[in-house]
């Protein structure tokens, strides 16, 4: 049962009003940019053993059923499932108290200095389901060898073991004795790829429970410092995308999400980095259908050493990664799992955290590649721990006093990074990408100086041309798809209008010159 709709709402125990779910109460209107505790509640008709699923809230939440606390969420944007006894069948009250105040403690996963706005509210779908005696608690479908159609299936059940019937969308029916690990093969397999995003559906039945999931047949590998998708060398060109829209904040309107992904697909790009938090099921479904590759990552932004060395911070990250992966594992579009954007990884003490998170990801899924985006360039001390060396760098933007675009600045930086990776023995065989690069542009400025559309466009295009000519690189992800709202932190004077203006399109998705030029270049 989808619980989206009008809920009761009260901010800081103030007057009770109606509020839409999903929504960000602080994205517009009366509570615009306000921070505090916001209670959302509604009646729900159900009973017995139930599962409540929250796809994403901000920034933290406590969850109550008939005034009894049944769970809490400490990490924004992260899917949470709670199995609990809902009592007698009838009308009950579900209350979710969201808190968007920012905690400046080492274990906190949202800090004021983050370069994106920390919205509050229930901003993704809420569902509840009554569970039968035996229910599916996890179904993982991994293409083991896409070319022969071999698939690995892992099933976990909650309740007494019962036999399982499986129906594939190609008409095949299979039987499994209960929970466990199985293998099956698809006849005449049709691979999933950006050019041909073929999908299969698997429908499982166990007693009174049913579970339907989609998957695709594709492989992703790293070999001799290159990336391979379905055995063919993969060159990435894409964008970093925040899941945000003016007036609705992190509660992304579905039609706009669809338009965003279609726009990215039509531009000729093949990749989206879901910066800097787990992507919604809606987003991943669309990426699967359109044939867009995705990097899905846990929440983080420049997390300092006192966080990376804090056991509670690491515990929360591991929990968030596990929940992200288990929620989204069957999407063929996801090829990289990531974590902690731009953490302070230029210190040996960061290694324990990065190693533990890598191990935690691989324990859930060893079929994809693991990475994090570093801002530490050749000072990074942790890149050997992950599969891909991914660099965020801003040549031609943050430093220097030049006026007009100079390609040599970009070339020197790309060479410097590539020389470092290829001359470091522990990194020499890792694929290398630029995970962020870009420049801000204010729409309408055509002066050719920094902040102009022309300057941004020159930087974007010349980066792509340089990367495509350099066999050491496997691709580039631009910062960023659209302009995004930021908080009033110490960076605000570099963020005109309270926005990070490095979007290739503005916050309403109106293309800047760079978008048109890039699209034209890719089509040629
Ligand atoms: C970083 C960061 C982004 C954004 C960007 C910028 O690389 O990962 O989130 O803040 O810089 O615009 O400076």
Short mmCIF file of C-alpha atoms and ligand atoms in Angstrom, two decimals:
data_model
loop_
_atom_site.label_atom_id
_atom_site.label_comp_id
_atom_site.label_asym_id
_atom_site.label_seq_id
_atom_site.Cartn_x
_atom_site.Cartn_y
_atom_site.Cartn_z
CA UNK A 1 0.00 0.00 0.00
CA UNK A 2 1.49 3.30 -1.11
CA UNK A 3 1.12 5.83 1.72
CA UNK A 4 1.91 8.92 -0.34
CA UNK A 5 -0.69 11.69 -0.17
CA UNK A 6 -1.86 14.34 2.28
CA UNK A 7 -0.62 13.76 5.82
CA UNK A 8 -1.07 15.82 9.00
CA UNK A 9 1.91 18.03 9.73
CA UNK A 10 3.20 20.22 12.50
CA UNK A 11 6.51 22.11 12.62
CA UNK A 12 8.09 22.48 16.07
CA UNK A 13 4.75 21.63 17.76
CA UNK A 14 3.09 24.57 15.97
CA UNK A 15 -0.29 24.55 14.27
CA UNK A 16 -1.38 21.37 12.61
CA UNK A 17 -1.78 21.62 8.83
CA UNK A 18 -1.86 19.23 5.87
CA UNK A 19 1.36 18.40 4.06
CA UNK A 20 1.99 16.35 0.97
CA UNK A 21 4.15 13.20 1.19
CA UNK A 22 6.64 13.06 -0.46
CA UNK A 23 7.73 16.64 0.16
CA UNK A 24 10.44 18.80 1.64
CA UNK A 25 8.70 21.10 4.10
CA UNK A 26 11.62 23.54 3.93
CA UNK A 27 11.90 23.81 0.13
CA UNK A 28 9.29 26.57 -0.26
CA UNK A 29 6.36 28.25 1.44
CA UNK A 30 5.86 28.89 5.15
CA UNK A 31 8.75 26.73 6.37
CA UNK A 32 11.24 27.77 3.67
CA UNK A 33 14.80 27.16 4.91
CA UNK A 34 13.57 26.63 8.50
CA UNK A 35 15.32 24.03 10.61
CA UNK A 36 13.70 22.06 13.42
CA UNK A 37 11.53 19.04 14.18
CA UNK A 38 8.60 18.36 11.88
CA UNK A 39 5.97 15.76 12.73
CA UNK A 40 4.11 14.01 9.89
CA UNK A 41 1.27 11.65 10.84
CA UNK A 42 -1.66 9.81 9.26
CA UNK A 43 -4.01 6.90 9.83
CA UNK A 44 -3.22 3.55 8.26
CA UNK A 45 -5.60 0.62 8.02
CA UNK A 46 -3.74 -2.67 8.44
CA UNK A 47 -2.58 -5.16 11.07
CA UNK A 48 -0.44 -8.14 11.94
CA UNK A 49 3.19 -8.49 10.97
CA UNK A 50 4.01 -5.62 8.59
CA UNK A 51 6.87 -4.04 6.71
CA UNK A 52 7.12 -0.27 6.52
CA UNK A 53 9.45 1.07 3.84
CA UNK A 54 10.77 4.65 3.72
CA UNK A 55 12.82 5.38 0.62
CA UNK A 56 14.36 8.60 1.85
CA UNK A 57 13.90 11.23 4.56
CA UNK A 58 15.90 14.23 5.73
CA UNK A 59 17.86 14.73 7.71
CA UNK A 60 17.02 12.19 10.44
CA UNK A 61 13.75 10.66 11.65
CA UNK A 62 12.08 8.75 14.44
CA UNK A 63 9.21 6.48 13.46
CA UNK A 64 6.24 5.74 15.73
CA UNK A 65 3.31 3.30 15.39
CA UNK A 66 0.43 4.17 17.73
CA UNK A 67 2.93 6.28 19.71
CA UNK A 68 5.38 3.39 20.16
CA UNK A 69 8.79 3.95 18.57
CA UNK A 70 9.46 1.29 15.93
CA UNK A 71 12.60 2.65 14.34
CA UNK A 72 14.86 5.54 13.47
CA UNK A 73 16.80 6.80 10.49
CA UNK A 74 20.08 8.61 11.00
CA UNK A 75 21.13 8.95 7.37
CA UNK A 76 19.33 11.15 4.86
CA UNK A 77 18.36 9.80 1.40
CA UNK A 78 18.82 6.18 2.53
CA UNK A 79 16.18 3.44 2.16
CA UNK A 80 14.89 1.90 5.38
CA UNK A 81 12.65 -1.15 5.93
CA UNK A 82 11.15 -1.88 9.33
CA UNK A 83 9.40 -5.18 10.08
CA UNK A 84 7.18 -4.93 13.14
CA UNK A 85 3.98 -6.15 14.79
CA UNK A 86 1.26 -3.69 13.81
CA UNK A 87 -1.28 -5.17 16.25
CA UNK A 88 -4.98 -5.89 15.58
CA UNK A 89 -6.23 -5.33 12.05
CA UNK A 90 -7.81 -1.87 12.05
CA UNK A 91 -6.94 1.80 12.04
CA UNK A 92 -3.54 2.77 13.44
CA UNK A 93 -1.48 5.95 13.53
CA UNK A 94 1.86 6.22 11.78
CA UNK A 95 3.93 9.20 12.87
CA UNK A 96 7.31 10.18 11.49
CA UNK A 97 9.21 12.99 13.17
CA UNK A 98 11.78 14.42 10.79
CA UNK A 99 14.57 16.54 12.18
CA UNK A 100 16.48 18.74 9.74
CA UNK A 101 18.70 20.43 12.30
CA UNK A 102 22.35 19.92 11.51
CA UNK A 103 24.46 18.08 14.05
CA UNK A 104 28.07 19.20 14.01
CA UNK A 105 29.49 16.04 15.55
CA UNK A 106 32.01 13.59 14.04
CA UNK A 107 29.42 10.83 13.66
CA UNK A 108 26.97 13.13 11.88
CA UNK A 109 26.35 12.33 8.23
CA UNK A 110 25.09 15.75 7.22
CA UNK A 111 27.19 18.79 8.05
CA UNK A 112 26.62 22.48 7.43
CA UNK A 113 29.71 22.71 5.23
CA UNK A 114 28.26 20.29 2.62
CA UNK A 115 27.95 21.97 -0.77
CA UNK A 116 24.28 21.04 -1.19
CA UNK A 117 21.21 21.94 0.81
CA UNK A 118 20.23 19.56 3.62
CA UNK A 119 16.49 19.38 3.03
CA UNK A 120 14.01 18.16 5.66
CA UNK A 121 10.94 15.97 5.26
CA UNK A 122 9.72 12.65 3.92
CA UNK A 123 10.90 13.16 0.37
CA UNK A 124 10.61 9.76 -1.21
CA UNK A 125 7.88 7.09 -1.30
CA UNK A 126 6.41 5.49 1.83
CA UNK A 127 4.84 2.03 1.59
CA UNK A 128 3.52 -0.56 4.01
CA UNK A 129 2.65 -4.19 3.41
CA UNK A 130 1.07 -6.87 5.56
CA UNK A 131 3.37 -9.87 5.58
CA UNK A 132 2.11 -13.42 5.26
CA UNK A 133 3.48 -16.26 7.40
CA UNK A 134 6.48 -16.57 5.05
CA UNK A 135 7.67 -13.56 3.09
CA UNK A 136 10.58 -12.62 0.85
CA UNK A 137 13.05 -10.47 2.75
CA UNK A 138 15.73 -10.23 0.03
CA UNK A 139 16.00 -11.31 -3.58
CA UNK A 140 19.28 -10.75 -5.40
CA UNK A 141 19.64 -11.49 -9.11
CA UNK A 142 23.19 -11.25 -10.46
CA UNK A 143 24.17 -11.95 -14.08
CA UNK A 144 27.07 -14.41 -13.63
CA UNK A 145 27.89 -14.79 -17.32
CA UNK A 146 25.68 -12.62 -19.50
CA UNK A 147 26.90 -14.19 -22.75
CA UNK A 148 25.74 -17.68 -21.83
CA UNK A 149 22.73 -16.25 -19.95
CA UNK A 150 23.86 -17.68 -16.61
CA UNK A 151 22.24 -15.95 -13.63
CA UNK A 152 22.84 -16.29 -9.89
CA UNK A 153 19.84 -16.03 -7.61
CA UNK A 154 19.98 -15.48 -3.86
CA UNK A 155 16.75 -15.66 -1.86
CA UNK A 156 16.18 -14.86 1.83
CA UNK A 157 12.88 -15.66 3.51
CA UNK A 158 11.31 -14.42 6.73
CA UNK A 159 9.23 -17.20 8.35
CA UNK A 160 9.00 -20.96 7.90
CA UNK A 161 10.70 -22.39 4.79
CA UNK A 162 8.36 -23.03 1.86
CA UNK A 163 8.93 -23.98 -1.77
CA UNK A 164 9.27 -21.19 -4.30
CA UNK A 165 7.97 -20.96 -7.86
CA UNK A 166 9.72 -18.63 -10.29
CA UNK A 167 8.41 -17.30 -13.59
CA UNK A 168 10.69 -15.55 -16.04
CA UNK A 169 9.42 -12.99 -18.53
CA UNK A 170 10.61 -15.26 -21.36
CA UNK A 171 7.97 -17.78 -20.26
CA UNK A 172 10.25 -20.21 -18.37
CA UNK A 173 9.02 -21.58 -15.04
CA UNK A 174 11.34 -22.88 -12.30
CA UNK A 175 10.98 -24.37 -8.82
CA UNK A 176 13.27 -23.85 -5.83
CA UNK A 177 13.04 -25.69 -2.50
CA UNK A 178 13.20 -22.54 -0.33
CA UNK A 179 15.69 -19.83 0.63
CA UNK A 180 19.26 -20.22 -0.66
CA UNK A 181 21.57 -19.73 -3.61
CA UNK A 182 20.62 -21.01 -7.04
CA UNK A 183 21.70 -20.70 -10.64
CA UNK A 184 19.65 -20.67 -13.81
CA UNK A 185 20.24 -19.92 -17.47
CA UNK A 186 18.34 -17.83 -19.96
CA UNK A 187 18.01 -19.19 -23.48
CA UNK A 188 19.07 -16.94 -26.31
CA UNK A 189 20.20 -14.19 -23.86
CA UNK A 190 19.70 -10.56 -24.83
CA UNK A 191 22.29 -8.35 -23.19
CA UNK A 192 21.57 -5.08 -21.39
CA UNK A 193 23.64 -2.15 -22.67
CA UNK A 194 23.21 1.60 -23.17
CA UNK A 195 22.42 0.90 -26.85
CA UNK A 196 20.01 -1.96 -26.16
CA UNK A 197 18.70 -1.88 -22.62
CA UNK A 198 17.02 -5.30 -22.64
CA UNK A 199 15.34 -6.21 -19.36
CA UNK A 200 13.98 -9.43 -17.88
CA UNK A 201 11.39 -9.84 -15.14
CA UNK A 202 11.49 -12.54 -12.50
CA UNK A 203 8.31 -13.24 -10.55
CA UNK A 204 8.70 -15.34 -7.43
CA UNK A 205 5.90 -16.88 -5.39
CA UNK A 206 6.29 -18.45 -1.96
CA UNK A 207 3.14 -19.42 -0.04
CA UNK A 208 1.05 -16.24 0.01
CA UNK A 209 3.90 -13.90 -0.83
CA UNK A 210 4.98 -12.71 -4.23
CA UNK A 211 7.99 -10.70 -5.35
CA UNK A 212 8.56 -9.25 -8.78
CA UNK A 213 11.94 -7.89 -9.79
CA UNK A 214 13.59 -6.76 -13.00
CA UNK A 215 17.16 -7.43 -14.00
CA UNK A 216 19.45 -7.24 -16.99
CA UNK A 217 22.28 -9.30 -18.41
CA UNK A 218 25.49 -7.32 -18.51
CA UNK A 219 29.03 -7.48 -17.14
CA UNK A 220 31.30 -4.75 -15.83
CA UNK A 221 35.01 -5.37 -15.37
CA UNK A 222 38.29 -3.64 -14.88
CA UNK A 223 41.28 -5.12 -16.69
CA UNK A 224 44.71 -3.70 -17.50
CA UNK A 225 43.73 -0.20 -16.45
CA UNK A 226 40.59 -0.14 -18.62
CA UNK A 227 36.86 -0.58 -18.06
CA UNK A 228 34.87 -3.18 -19.98
CA UNK A 229 31.10 -3.39 -20.34
CA UNK A 230 29.95 -6.69 -21.82
CA UNK A 231 33.55 -7.36 -22.81
CA UNK A 232 33.91 -4.14 -24.82
CA UNK A 233 36.03 -1.20 -23.71
CA UNK A 234 33.86 1.38 -21.97
CA UNK A 235 34.43 5.10 -22.35
CA UNK A 236 32.38 7.17 -19.99
CA UNK A 237 30.95 10.58 -20.65
CA UNK A 238 28.33 11.78 -18.25
CA UNK A 239 27.20 14.10 -15.53
CA UNK A 240 27.01 14.28 -11.79
CA UNK A 241 23.37 14.82 -10.91
CA UNK A 242 21.76 16.02 -7.68
CA UNK A 243 18.19 14.77 -7.26
CA UNK A 244 16.69 18.20 -6.70
CA UNK A 245 14.28 20.72 -8.15
CA UNK A 246 13.38 24.30 -7.16
CA UNK A 247 10.26 24.52 -4.92
CA UNK A 248 10.24 20.79 -4.17
CA UNK A 249 13.85 20.33 -3.05
CA UNK A 250 14.84 16.68 -2.70
CA UNK A 251 11.25 15.52 -3.33
CA UNK A 252 11.87 15.10 -7.03
CA UNK A 253 8.69 15.38 -9.16
CA UNK A 254 8.46 12.16 -11.15
CA UNK A 255 7.69 13.82 -14.50
CA UNK A 256 10.72 16.08 -14.07
CA UNK A 257 12.93 13.15 -13.14
CA UNK A 258 11.83 11.42 -16.33
CA UNK A 259 12.54 14.57 -18.33
CA UNK A 260 16.01 14.87 -16.75
CA UNK A 261 17.04 11.35 -17.62
CA UNK A 262 15.61 11.57 -21.12
CA UNK A 263 17.48 14.84 -21.63
CA UNK A 264 20.76 13.25 -20.51
CA UNK A 265 20.17 10.23 -22.73
CA UNK A 266 19.30 12.42 -25.74
CA UNK A 267 22.48 14.45 -25.25
CA UNK A 268 24.53 11.41 -26.21
CA UNK A 269 26.04 10.91 -22.74
CA UNK A 270 26.03 7.41 -21.26
CA UNK A 271 26.54 7.85 -17.52
CA UNK A 272 25.12 9.50 -14.38
CA UNK A 273 26.91 9.73 -11.08
CA UNK A 274 24.24 9.94 -8.39
CA UNK A 275 26.00 12.60 -6.37
CA UNK A 276 26.19 12.39 -3.37
CA UNK A 277 23.68 9.88 -1.97
CA UNK A 278 21.65 6.79 -2.90
CA UNK A 279 19.36 7.13 -5.89
CA UNK A 280 15.61 6.51 -5.74
CA UNK A 281 14.04 3.40 -7.24
CA UNK A 282 12.23 5.66 -9.74
CA UNK A 283 15.56 7.04 -10.95
CA UNK A 284 17.14 3.61 -11.26
CA UNK A 285 14.12 2.15 -13.07
CA UNK A 286 14.35 4.93 -15.63
CA UNK A 287 18.11 4.46 -16.03
CA UNK A 288 17.53 0.72 -16.58
CA UNK A 289 14.91 1.45 -19.22
CA UNK A 290 16.76 4.22 -21.04
CA UNK A 291 20.17 2.55 -20.95
CA UNK A 292 22.11 4.93 -18.73
CA UNK A 293 24.98 3.68 -16.57
CA UNK A 294 24.91 4.73 -12.92
CA UNK A 295 27.36 5.25 -10.06
CA UNK A 296 25.29 4.93 -6.85
CA UNK A 297 26.95 6.17 -3.66
CA UNK A 298 26.33 6.62 0.05
CA UNK A 299 25.83 10.06 1.57
CA UNK A 300 28.99 12.04 2.29
CA UNK A 301 30.84 15.23 1.45
CA UNK A 302 34.39 16.15 2.46
CA UNK A 303 34.05 14.18 5.68
CA UNK A 304 36.96 15.05 7.96
CA UNK A 305 39.39 12.74 9.74
CA UNK A 306 37.57 12.91 13.05
CA UNK A 307 34.59 11.33 11.23
CA UNK A 308 36.64 8.80 9.28
CA UNK A 309 38.21 7.69 12.56
CA UNK A 310 34.92 7.58 14.46
CA UNK A 311 33.46 4.09 14.99
CA UNK A 312 29.87 5.33 15.04
CA UNK A 313 30.37 7.22 11.75
CA UNK A 314 31.80 4.07 10.14
CA UNK A 315 28.94 1.97 11.55
CA UNK A 316 26.35 4.36 10.06
CA UNK A 317 28.13 4.35 6.69
CA UNK A 318 28.22 0.55 6.62
CA UNK A 319 24.55 0.35 7.52
CA UNK A 320 23.68 2.92 4.84
CA UNK A 321 25.76 1.12 2.20
CA UNK A 322 24.19 -2.23 3.02
CA UNK A 323 20.68 -0.78 2.82
CA UNK A 324 21.44 1.07 -0.44
CA UNK A 325 22.88 -2.04 -2.06
CA UNK A 326 20.15 -4.41 -0.88
CA UNK A 327 17.47 -1.99 -2.02
CA UNK A 328 18.86 -1.49 -5.52
CA UNK A 329 21.02 -4.49 -6.32
CA UNK A 330 19.01 -5.82 -9.25
CA UNK A 331 19.29 -2.70 -11.41
CA UNK A 332 21.57 -3.40 -14.38
CA UNK A 333 22.20 0.34 -14.79
CA UNK A 334 24.30 0.42 -11.61
CA UNK A 335 27.89 -0.44 -12.48
CA UNK A 336 29.82 1.29 -9.67
CA UNK A 337 29.08 1.42 -5.95
CA UNK A 338 30.65 4.42 -4.27
CA UNK A 339 30.91 6.13 -0.91
CA UNK A 340 32.06 9.32 0.81
CA UNK A 341 32.58 11.95 -1.84
CA UNK A 342 35.86 13.80 -1.33
CA UNK A 343 36.61 12.51 2.15
CA UNK A 344 39.91 13.61 3.68
CA UNK A 345 41.84 10.68 2.22
CA UNK A 346 45.30 12.26 2.12
CA UNK A 347 46.12 10.83 5.53
CA UNK A 348 47.05 7.26 6.44
CA UNK A 349 44.51 7.28 9.24
CA UNK A 350 41.71 7.37 6.62
CA UNK A 351 42.72 3.94 5.34
CA UNK A 352 40.86 1.94 7.99
CA UNK A 353 37.53 3.57 7.13
CA UNK A 354 38.00 3.27 3.36
CA UNK A 355 39.15 -0.36 3.67
CA UNK A 356 36.22 -1.29 5.90
CA UNK A 357 33.69 0.36 3.60
CA UNK A 358 35.18 -1.34 0.53
CA UNK A 359 35.01 -4.72 2.27
CA UNK A 360 31.42 -4.04 3.36
CA UNK A 361 30.40 -3.26 -0.24
CA UNK A 362 32.17 -6.31 -1.69
CA UNK A 363 30.55 -8.54 0.94
CA UNK A 364 27.13 -7.49 -0.38
CA UNK A 365 28.04 -7.44 -4.07
CA UNK A 366 31.28 -8.50 -5.68
CA UNK A 367 29.88 -8.19 -9.21
CA UNK A 368 30.31 -4.41 -9.49
CA UNK A 369 33.27 -2.08 -9.13
CA UNK A 370 33.84 0.03 -6.02
CA UNK A 371 35.15 3.57 -5.94
CA UNK A 372 35.10 6.95 -4.23
CA UNK A 373 35.77 10.37 -5.74
CA UNK A 374 38.92 11.96 -4.36
CA UNK A 375 39.83 15.62 -4.28
CA UNK A 376 43.29 14.75 -3.00
CA UNK A 377 44.94 14.26 -6.36
CA UNK A 378 48.47 12.79 -6.02
CA UNK A 379 48.30 13.17 -2.22
CA UNK A 380 45.58 10.54 -1.84
CA UNK A 381 46.58 7.64 0.43
CA UNK A 382 43.60 5.34 -0.14
CA UNK A 383 43.16 4.86 -3.90
CA UNK A 384 44.85 1.44 -3.87
CA UNK A 385 41.93 0.16 -1.74
CA UNK A 386 39.28 0.58 -4.45
CA UNK A 387 38.80 -0.57 -8.06
CA UNK A 388 38.77 2.74 -9.93
CA UNK A 389 40.91 5.83 -9.43
CA UNK A 390 38.36 8.66 -9.68
CA UNK A 391 39.47 12.28 -9.41
CA UNK A 392 37.50 15.45 -8.75
CA UNK A 393 39.49 18.41 -10.00
CA UNK A 394 38.75 21.99 -11.02
CA UNK A 395 41.58 23.29 -13.24
CA UNK A 396 40.60 26.53 -14.92
CA UNK A 397 38.14 27.32 -12.19
CA UNK A 398 39.17 27.62 -8.56
CA UNK A 399 42.74 28.78 -8.80
CA UNK A 400 44.65 31.38 -10.75
CA UNK A 401 44.10 34.94 -11.89
CA UNK A 402 43.73 34.39 -15.65
CA UNK A 403 40.79 35.89 -17.49
CA UNK A 404 40.10 33.84 -20.61
CA UNK A 405 39.99 30.10 -21.10
CA UNK A 406 43.35 28.42 -21.52
CA UNK A 407 43.34 24.77 -22.56
CA UNK A 408 46.91 24.33 -21.30
CA UNK A 409 45.72 24.62 -17.72
CA UNK A 410 43.37 21.66 -18.23
CA UNK A 411 45.94 19.65 -20.14
CA UNK A 412 48.62 20.17 -17.49
CA UNK A 413 46.27 18.96 -14.73
CA UNK A 414 45.03 15.90 -16.67
CA UNK A 415 48.63 14.95 -17.45
CA UNK A 416 49.75 15.47 -13.87
CA UNK A 417 47.02 13.15 -12.52
CA UNK A 418 47.55 10.51 -15.21
CA UNK A 419 51.34 10.56 -14.70
CA UNK A 420 50.83 10.07 -10.97
CA UNK A 421 48.46 7.11 -11.41
CA UNK A 422 50.46 5.36 -14.09
CA UNK A 423 53.75 5.79 -12.23
CA UNK A 424 52.40 4.53 -8.89
CA UNK A 425 52.79 0.72 -8.87
CA UNK A 426 49.71 0.06 -6.66
CA UNK A 427 47.54 2.13 -9.01
CA UNK A 428 49.08 1.39 -12.39
CA UNK A 429 46.49 -1.26 -13.35
CA UNK A 430 43.42 0.69 -12.20
CA UNK A 431 41.09 2.39 -14.65
CA UNK A 432 41.18 6.13 -14.19
CA UNK A 433 38.39 8.66 -14.64
CA UNK A 434 37.74 12.31 -13.93
CA UNK A 435 34.70 12.09 -11.67
CA UNK A 436 34.14 15.85 -11.47
CA UNK A 437 35.34 18.82 -13.49
CA UNK A 438 33.51 21.98 -14.46
CA UNK A 439 33.03 25.70 -14.18
CA UNK A 440 30.13 27.87 -13.08
CA UNK A 441 28.19 29.90 -15.63
CA UNK A 442 25.56 32.54 -15.04
CA UNK A 443 22.96 32.34 -17.81
CA UNK A 444 23.17 35.29 -20.15
CA UNK A 445 26.81 36.14 -19.46
CA UNK A 446 28.64 35.83 -22.78
CA UNK A 447 31.69 37.91 -21.86
CA UNK A 448 34.00 34.95 -22.32
CA UNK A 449 35.43 35.44 -18.81
CA UNK A 450 35.00 33.05 -15.91
CA UNK A 451 31.31 32.85 -14.88
CA UNK A 452 30.26 33.21 -18.52
CA UNK A 453 28.44 30.56 -20.56
CA UNK A 454 31.21 30.72 -23.18
CA UNK A 455 33.98 30.04 -20.69
CA UNK A 456 32.10 27.07 -19.22
CA UNK A 457 31.42 25.64 -22.64
CA UNK A 458 35.06 25.93 -23.72
CA UNK A 459 36.20 24.16 -20.57
CA UNK A 460 33.66 21.35 -20.96
CA UNK A 461 34.41 20.66 -24.61
CA UNK A 462 38.17 20.91 -24.44
CA UNK A 463 38.21 18.53 -21.43
CA UNK A 464 36.28 15.94 -23.43
CA UNK A 465 38.57 16.29 -26.43
CA UNK A 466 41.69 15.91 -24.25
CA UNK A 467 40.29 12.91 -22.37
CA UNK A 468 39.24 11.16 -25.58
CA UNK A 469 42.74 11.59 -27.00
CA UNK A 470 44.42 10.25 -23.87
CA UNK A 471 44.27 6.44 -23.66
CA UNK A 472 45.13 6.59 -19.95
CA UNK A 473 41.62 7.87 -19.16
CA UNK A 474 38.39 5.86 -19.23
CA UNK A 475 36.16 8.89 -19.17
CA UNK A 476 34.81 12.06 -17.62
CA UNK A 477 31.80 13.04 -15.52
CA UNK A 478 31.00 16.73 -15.54
CA UNK A 479 30.12 18.73 -12.50
CA UNK A 480 27.16 19.05 -12.82
CA UNK A 481 23.88 18.40 -14.64
CA UNK A 482 21.86 21.30 -13.20
CA UNK A 483 22.41 24.21 -10.80
CA UNK A 484 21.68 23.20 -7.22
CA UNK A 485 20.64 24.99 -4.04
CA UNK A 486 23.28 25.29 -1.30
CA UNK A 487 23.21 26.28 2.36
CA UNK A 488 24.47 29.59 3.76
CA UNK A 489 27.84 28.25 4.84
CA UNK A 490 31.30 29.76 4.47
CA UNK A 491 31.17 29.08 0.70
CA UNK A 492 28.09 31.24 0.11
CA UNK A 493 30.02 34.18 -1.37
CA UNK A 494 31.20 31.86 -4.17
CA UNK A 495 27.62 30.71 -4.73
CA UNK A 496 25.63 33.57 -6.30
CA UNK A 497 21.86 33.38 -5.52
CA UNK A 498 22.55 30.56 -3.04
CA UNK A 499 23.20 28.15 -5.89
CA UNK A 500 26.09 26.07 -7.09
CA UNK A 501 25.95 27.42 -10.65
CA UNK A 502 28.09 24.80 -12.39
CA UNK A 503 25.04 23.20 -14.00
CA UNK A 504 25.23 22.57 -17.73
CA UNK A 505 21.56 23.49 -17.49
CA UNK A 506 20.09 25.91 -14.96
CA UNK A 507 17.98 24.80 -12.00
CA UNK A 508 14.84 24.78 -14.22
CA UNK A 509 16.76 22.70 -16.81
CA UNK A 510 17.13 25.52 -19.31
CA UNK A 511 20.27 24.58 -21.26
CA UNK A 512 23.33 26.77 -21.10
CA UNK A 513 25.67 27.09 -24.06
CA UNK A 514 27.81 24.20 -22.76
CA UNK A 515 24.85 21.82 -22.97
CA UNK A 516 24.11 22.72 -26.59
CA UNK A 517 27.78 22.56 -27.57
CA UNK A 518 28.39 19.24 -25.83
CA UNK A 519 25.30 17.68 -27.38
CA UNK A 520 26.34 18.87 -30.82
CA UNK A 521 29.87 17.56 -30.34
CA UNK A 522 28.65 14.16 -29.15
CA UNK A 523 26.24 13.83 -32.05
CA UNK A 524 29.06 14.46 -34.50
C1 LIG B 1 33.42 19.21 -5.25
C2 LIG B 1 32.21 18.44 -4.76
C3 LIG B 1 30.92 18.91 -5.36
C4 LIG B 1 30.90 20.40 -5.52
C5 LIG B 1 32.08 20.87 -6.34
C6 LIG B 1 32.15 22.39 -6.51
O1 LIG B 1 34.19 18.56 -6.13
O2 LIG B 1 32.34 17.07 -4.88
O3 LIG B 1 29.87 18.45 -4.55
O4 LIG B 1 30.94 20.98 -4.25
O5 LIG B 1 33.26 20.50 -5.69
O6 LIG B 1 31.27 22.94 -7.13
O7 LIG B 1 33.09 22.99 -6.00
#
